[in-house]
Short mmCIF file of C-alpha atoms in Angstrom, two decimals:
data_model
loop_
_atom_site.label_atom_id
_atom_site.label_comp_id
_atom_site.label_asym_id
_atom_site.label_seq_id
_atom_site.Cartn_x
_atom_site.Cartn_y
_atom_site.Cartn_z
CA MET A 1 -79.67 5.54 61.65
CA SER A 2 -82.31 3.18 60.37
CA SER A 3 -82.31 1.93 56.79
CA SER A 4 -85.36 1.52 54.54
CA ARG A 5 -85.60 -1.13 51.83
CA ILE A 6 -87.12 -0.24 48.50
CA ALA A 7 -89.43 -3.19 47.79
CA TYR A 8 -90.61 -3.77 44.23
CA SER A 9 -92.18 -6.60 42.30
CA GLN A 10 -94.36 -7.02 39.27
CA ARG A 11 -94.25 -10.81 39.29
CA GLY A 12 -94.94 -11.76 42.85
CA ASP A 13 -92.48 -12.07 45.73
CA ALA A 14 -89.42 -9.87 45.20
CA GLY A 15 -87.14 -12.25 47.05
CA VAL A 16 -84.21 -11.21 49.24
CA ALA A 17 -80.56 -11.39 48.24
CA PRO A 18 -78.16 -13.30 50.48
CA GLU A 19 -74.86 -12.17 51.93
CA PHE A 20 -71.63 -12.92 50.00
CA LEU A 21 -68.01 -12.92 50.94
CA VAL A 22 -65.54 -10.84 48.91
CA SER A 23 -62.09 -9.37 49.53
CA PRO A 24 -61.80 -6.74 52.29
CA ALA A 25 -60.41 -4.31 49.75
CA MET A 26 -63.44 -4.57 47.59
CA LEU A 27 -65.82 -4.22 50.55
CA ASP A 28 -63.92 -1.20 51.68
CA VAL A 29 -64.93 0.66 48.51
CA VAL A 30 -68.62 0.60 49.34
CA SER A 31 -69.90 1.81 52.71
CA PRO A 32 -72.39 1.76 54.31
CA SER A 33 -73.50 -1.67 53.16
CA GLY A 34 -77.08 -2.76 52.80
CA ASP A 35 -78.79 -5.24 55.07
CA ARG A 36 -78.58 -8.91 54.02
CA GLY A 37 -77.69 -8.38 50.42
CA GLY A 38 -79.51 -5.14 49.95
CA MET A 39 -77.63 -2.53 47.94
CA VAL A 40 -77.58 0.97 49.33
CA LEU A 41 -78.52 3.18 46.45
CA GLY A 42 -79.08 6.51 48.18
CA SER A 43 -80.63 8.38 51.05
CA GLY A 44 -84.21 9.50 51.65
CA MET A 45 -85.61 12.90 52.56
CA LYS A 46 -84.53 12.46 56.19
CA GLY A 47 -81.07 11.18 55.28
CA GLU A 48 -81.93 7.53 55.96
CA PRO A 49 -80.12 4.97 53.74
CA LEU A 50 -82.36 3.34 51.16
CA THR A 51 -81.54 -0.15 49.89
CA ILE A 52 -82.75 -2.12 46.92
CA SER A 53 -82.56 -5.84 46.30
CA VAL A 54 -80.99 -5.86 42.83
CA LEU A 55 -79.89 -9.56 43.10
CA ARG A 56 -82.95 -11.67 43.83
CA SER A 57 -84.22 -15.23 43.79
CA ALA A 58 -86.18 -14.35 40.66
CA PRO A 59 -85.15 -13.24 37.18
CA THR A 60 -85.03 -9.46 37.40
CA ARG A 61 -85.02 -6.59 34.87
CA VAL A 62 -83.81 -3.11 35.90
CA VAL A 63 -83.98 -0.21 33.45
CA MET A 64 -81.90 2.91 34.09
CA VAL A 65 -82.54 6.11 32.18
CA GLY A 66 -79.65 8.48 32.68
CA GLY A 67 -75.89 8.73 32.74
CA LEU A 68 -73.08 6.18 33.03
CA TYR A 69 -72.16 7.25 36.51
CA LEU A 70 -75.23 5.71 38.08
CA ALA A 71 -74.89 2.53 36.00
CA ARG A 72 -71.25 2.11 37.00
CA GLN A 73 -72.10 2.70 40.65
CA VAL A 74 -74.79 -0.04 40.60
CA ALA A 75 -72.32 -2.43 38.97
CA LEU A 76 -69.58 -1.54 41.46
CA ARG A 77 -71.87 -2.20 44.40
CA ALA A 78 -73.03 -5.53 42.95
CA MET A 79 -69.31 -6.48 42.73
CA ALA A 80 -68.96 -5.61 46.36
CA THR A 81 -71.61 -8.20 47.25
CA GLY A 82 -69.59 -10.88 45.44
CA ALA A 83 -71.76 -11.00 42.28
CA SER A 84 -70.30 -11.64 38.82
CA VAL A 85 -70.74 -8.70 36.50
CA VAL A 86 -70.88 -9.12 32.73
CA ILE A 87 -70.91 -5.80 30.79
CA ALA A 88 -72.12 -6.01 27.19
CA THR A 89 -71.18 -2.75 25.55
CA GLY A 90 -69.95 -1.01 22.41
CA ARG A 91 -67.75 1.31 24.50
CA PRO A 92 -65.51 -1.01 26.56
CA ALA A 93 -63.12 1.76 27.52
CA ALA A 94 -65.90 3.44 29.47
CA TRP A 95 -66.07 0.44 31.82
CA GLN A 96 -62.41 -0.43 32.33
CA MET A 97 -62.28 1.26 35.74
CA LEU A 98 -64.48 -1.57 37.12
CA VAL A 99 -61.98 -4.17 35.89
CA ARG A 100 -59.24 -2.27 37.65
CA ALA A 101 -61.35 -1.94 40.83
CA ALA A 102 -61.86 -5.70 40.97
CA GLY A 103 -58.12 -6.10 41.57
CA GLN A 104 -55.65 -8.81 40.61
CA LEU A 105 -54.98 -12.42 41.51
CA PRO A 106 -51.64 -13.33 43.07
CA ASP A 107 -50.28 -14.20 39.59
CA GLY A 108 -51.12 -10.70 38.35
CA ARG A 109 -54.16 -11.66 36.27
CA PRO A 110 -57.39 -9.63 36.71
CA VAL A 111 -59.91 -11.01 39.23
CA PRO A 112 -62.53 -12.66 37.08
CA LEU A 113 -65.33 -10.77 38.80
CA VAL A 114 -65.94 -8.47 35.86
CA GLN A 115 -66.14 -9.40 32.17
CA ILE A 116 -66.51 -6.90 29.34
CA ARG A 117 -68.18 -8.44 26.26
CA ARG A 118 -69.30 -7.39 22.82
CA LEU A 119 -72.94 -6.70 22.05
CA SER A 120 -73.63 -10.16 20.71
CA PRO A 121 -75.16 -13.26 22.24
CA VAL A 122 -72.61 -15.14 24.39
CA GLU A 123 -72.74 -17.85 27.02
CA LEU A 124 -73.17 -16.31 30.44
CA PRO A 125 -71.93 -17.62 33.81
CA ARG A 126 -74.54 -19.75 35.48
CA PRO A 127 -76.05 -17.75 38.37
CA THR A 128 -76.71 -19.37 41.74
CA GLU A 129 -77.66 -18.12 45.14
CA ASP A 130 -74.02 -18.18 46.15
CA SER A 131 -72.86 -16.63 42.90
CA PRO A 132 -75.48 -14.28 41.45
CA LEU A 133 -75.04 -12.49 38.14
CA LEU A 134 -75.57 -8.92 37.01
CA VAL A 135 -75.59 -8.36 33.27
CA VAL A 136 -75.14 -4.69 32.28
CA HIS A 137 -76.66 -4.14 28.80
CA ASP A 138 -75.13 -0.89 27.48
CA GLU A 139 -76.37 -0.68 23.90
CA GLY A 140 -77.90 2.76 23.71
CA HIS A 141 -81.44 4.05 23.55
CA LEU A 142 -82.90 1.01 21.63
CA PRO A 143 -81.42 -2.12 23.18
CA HIS A 144 -82.00 -5.53 21.64
CA ASP A 145 -83.03 -8.15 24.18
CA LEU A 146 -79.71 -10.07 23.97
CA PHE A 147 -79.46 -11.11 27.64
CA PRO A 148 -82.93 -11.35 29.11
CA PRO A 149 -82.89 -12.70 32.71
CA ARG A 150 -84.07 -16.30 32.47
CA SER A 151 -83.14 -17.79 35.81
CA PRO A 152 -83.16 -16.93 39.51
CA TRP A 153 -80.26 -14.83 40.69
CA GLN A 154 -79.76 -13.20 37.29
CA THR A 155 -80.45 -9.47 36.90
CA THR A 156 -80.14 -7.60 33.68
CA LEU A 157 -79.59 -3.81 33.90
CA TYR A 158 -80.54 -1.97 30.72
CA VAL A 159 -78.63 1.33 30.48
CA LEU A 160 -80.65 3.89 28.40
CA PRO A 161 -79.08 7.31 27.82
CA TYR A 162 -82.58 8.67 27.24
CA LEU A 163 -86.13 7.39 26.89
CA HIS A 164 -87.12 6.63 23.28
CA PRO A 165 -90.73 5.94 22.21
CA ASN A 166 -89.63 2.61 20.67
CA ALA A 167 -88.04 1.49 23.92
CA THR A 168 -91.24 1.64 25.94
CA ALA A 169 -91.67 -2.18 25.79
CA THR A 170 -88.27 -2.57 27.47
CA ALA A 171 -89.18 0.08 30.02
CA ASN A 172 -92.55 -1.47 30.81
CA ALA A 173 -91.14 -4.92 31.30
CA ALA A 174 -88.82 -3.74 34.09
CA ASP A 175 -89.23 -4.72 37.73
CA LEU A 176 -87.47 -1.51 38.74
CA VAL A 177 -86.76 1.69 36.82
CA LEU A 178 -84.15 4.24 37.91
CA LEU A 179 -84.72 7.72 36.47
CA GLN A 180 -82.40 10.74 36.53
CA ARG A 181 -83.17 14.30 35.52
CA MET A 182 -84.96 14.65 32.19
CA PRO A 183 -85.77 17.55 29.82
CA VAL A 184 -89.44 18.44 29.56
CA GLY A 185 -90.11 16.36 26.44
CA GLN A 186 -88.52 13.26 27.99
CA ALA A 187 -90.52 13.80 31.20
CA GLN A 188 -93.72 14.03 29.20
CA LEU A 189 -92.94 10.75 27.45
CA ALA A 190 -92.19 9.17 30.82
CA ALA A 191 -95.51 10.42 32.11
CA ARG A 192 -97.29 8.72 29.24
CA VAL A 193 -95.39 5.44 29.57
CA TRP A 194 -95.87 5.12 33.31
CA ARG A 195 -99.09 7.19 33.69
CA LEU A 196 -97.49 9.71 35.98
CA PRO A 197 -99.44 12.64 37.33
CA PRO A 198 -98.21 16.19 36.57
CA PRO A 199 -96.40 16.71 39.89
CA MET A 200 -94.29 13.58 39.32
CA MET A 201 -93.61 14.52 35.70
CA GLN A 202 -92.51 17.99 36.92
CA GLN A 203 -90.20 16.47 39.54
CA LEU A 204 -88.28 14.53 36.92
CA THR A 205 -87.28 17.82 35.26
CA THR A 206 -85.89 19.31 38.50
CA LEU A 207 -83.76 16.51 39.93
CA LYS A 208 -80.22 17.49 40.87
CA ASP A 209 -77.14 15.73 39.50
CA ASP A 210 -77.23 13.33 42.45
CA GLY A 211 -81.01 12.90 42.31
CA VAL A 212 -82.70 9.61 41.28
CA VAL A 213 -86.30 8.40 41.29
CA ALA A 214 -86.87 4.67 41.90
CA LEU A 215 -90.03 3.67 39.99
CA GLY A 216 -91.84 0.37 40.15
CA HIS A 217 -95.20 -1.29 40.83
CA ASN A 218 -96.83 0.99 43.39
CA LEU A 219 -93.45 2.63 43.93
CA TRP A 220 -92.30 6.22 43.45
CA ARG A 221 -89.28 7.01 45.66
CA PRO A 222 -87.06 10.09 45.06
CA LEU A 223 -83.63 9.71 46.62
CA ARG A 224 -80.19 11.24 46.72
CA LEU A 225 -77.22 9.13 45.67
CA ILE A 226 -74.75 8.20 48.43
CA THR A 227 -71.17 8.06 47.09
CA THR A 228 -68.18 7.29 49.21
CA LYS A 229 -64.80 8.81 48.82
CA LYS A 230 -63.27 5.66 47.47
CA GLU A 231 -66.07 5.25 44.92
CA GLN A 232 -65.36 8.80 43.72
CA GLU A 233 -61.68 7.81 43.38
CA ILE A 234 -62.83 5.04 40.99
CA LEU A 235 -65.76 6.70 39.23
CA GLY A 236 -64.98 10.41 39.58
CA PRO A 237 -67.40 13.05 40.91
CA VAL A 238 -71.13 12.48 40.92
CA ARG A 239 -72.60 13.69 37.73
CA ARG A 240 -75.79 13.35 35.61
CA GLY A 241 -74.06 12.81 32.27
CA ASP A 242 -71.46 10.34 31.09
#
């Protein structure tokens, strides 16, 4: 089965993520894998895998409007590529399963692949092509810009439980937006923010629990989440909420 890459860019060349080496146990969690660093996010209308380049050779912003399940899945798949993941959150217990999924070193300490931090400015690991960085900013519907991506190979994922009128600047600055099902009022706001025609606005209100729309510059791509059995053992069943 062929795979399609979701290409997106608002600042020129999107760049392509490299391949990374991680433990077989971690790789075994996520299957099928994307091509050359691409992250399989879901499947298209014909069942073909769709990949996105979340980790790129350019500072990248991704905004997700929806539940924690999708945010955790993106973080888990970034871990499987060998990326470092820093999660800034006010609800650390909600992310502990990713620390457990990363495994332990021979001396019993957690593998330092995932760090859970408070919602305050901190020094971040320096991202490189061989060691990219995903920062998950889980602050709620009005995030402060504490960890803007400033260098190549850093991606900041803003996790918004819903779209707020005062968060439109954050949403508009994104290179990629991932949208889950919305109530009518939220879909109407999304239509105003991104100038969506009525059929697209309506589609946002009818997505299933495993439905996502990838939105970007000249991009509107509905897809269905692909979740493996081992991912479900870590994250639980696919769901729209938290």
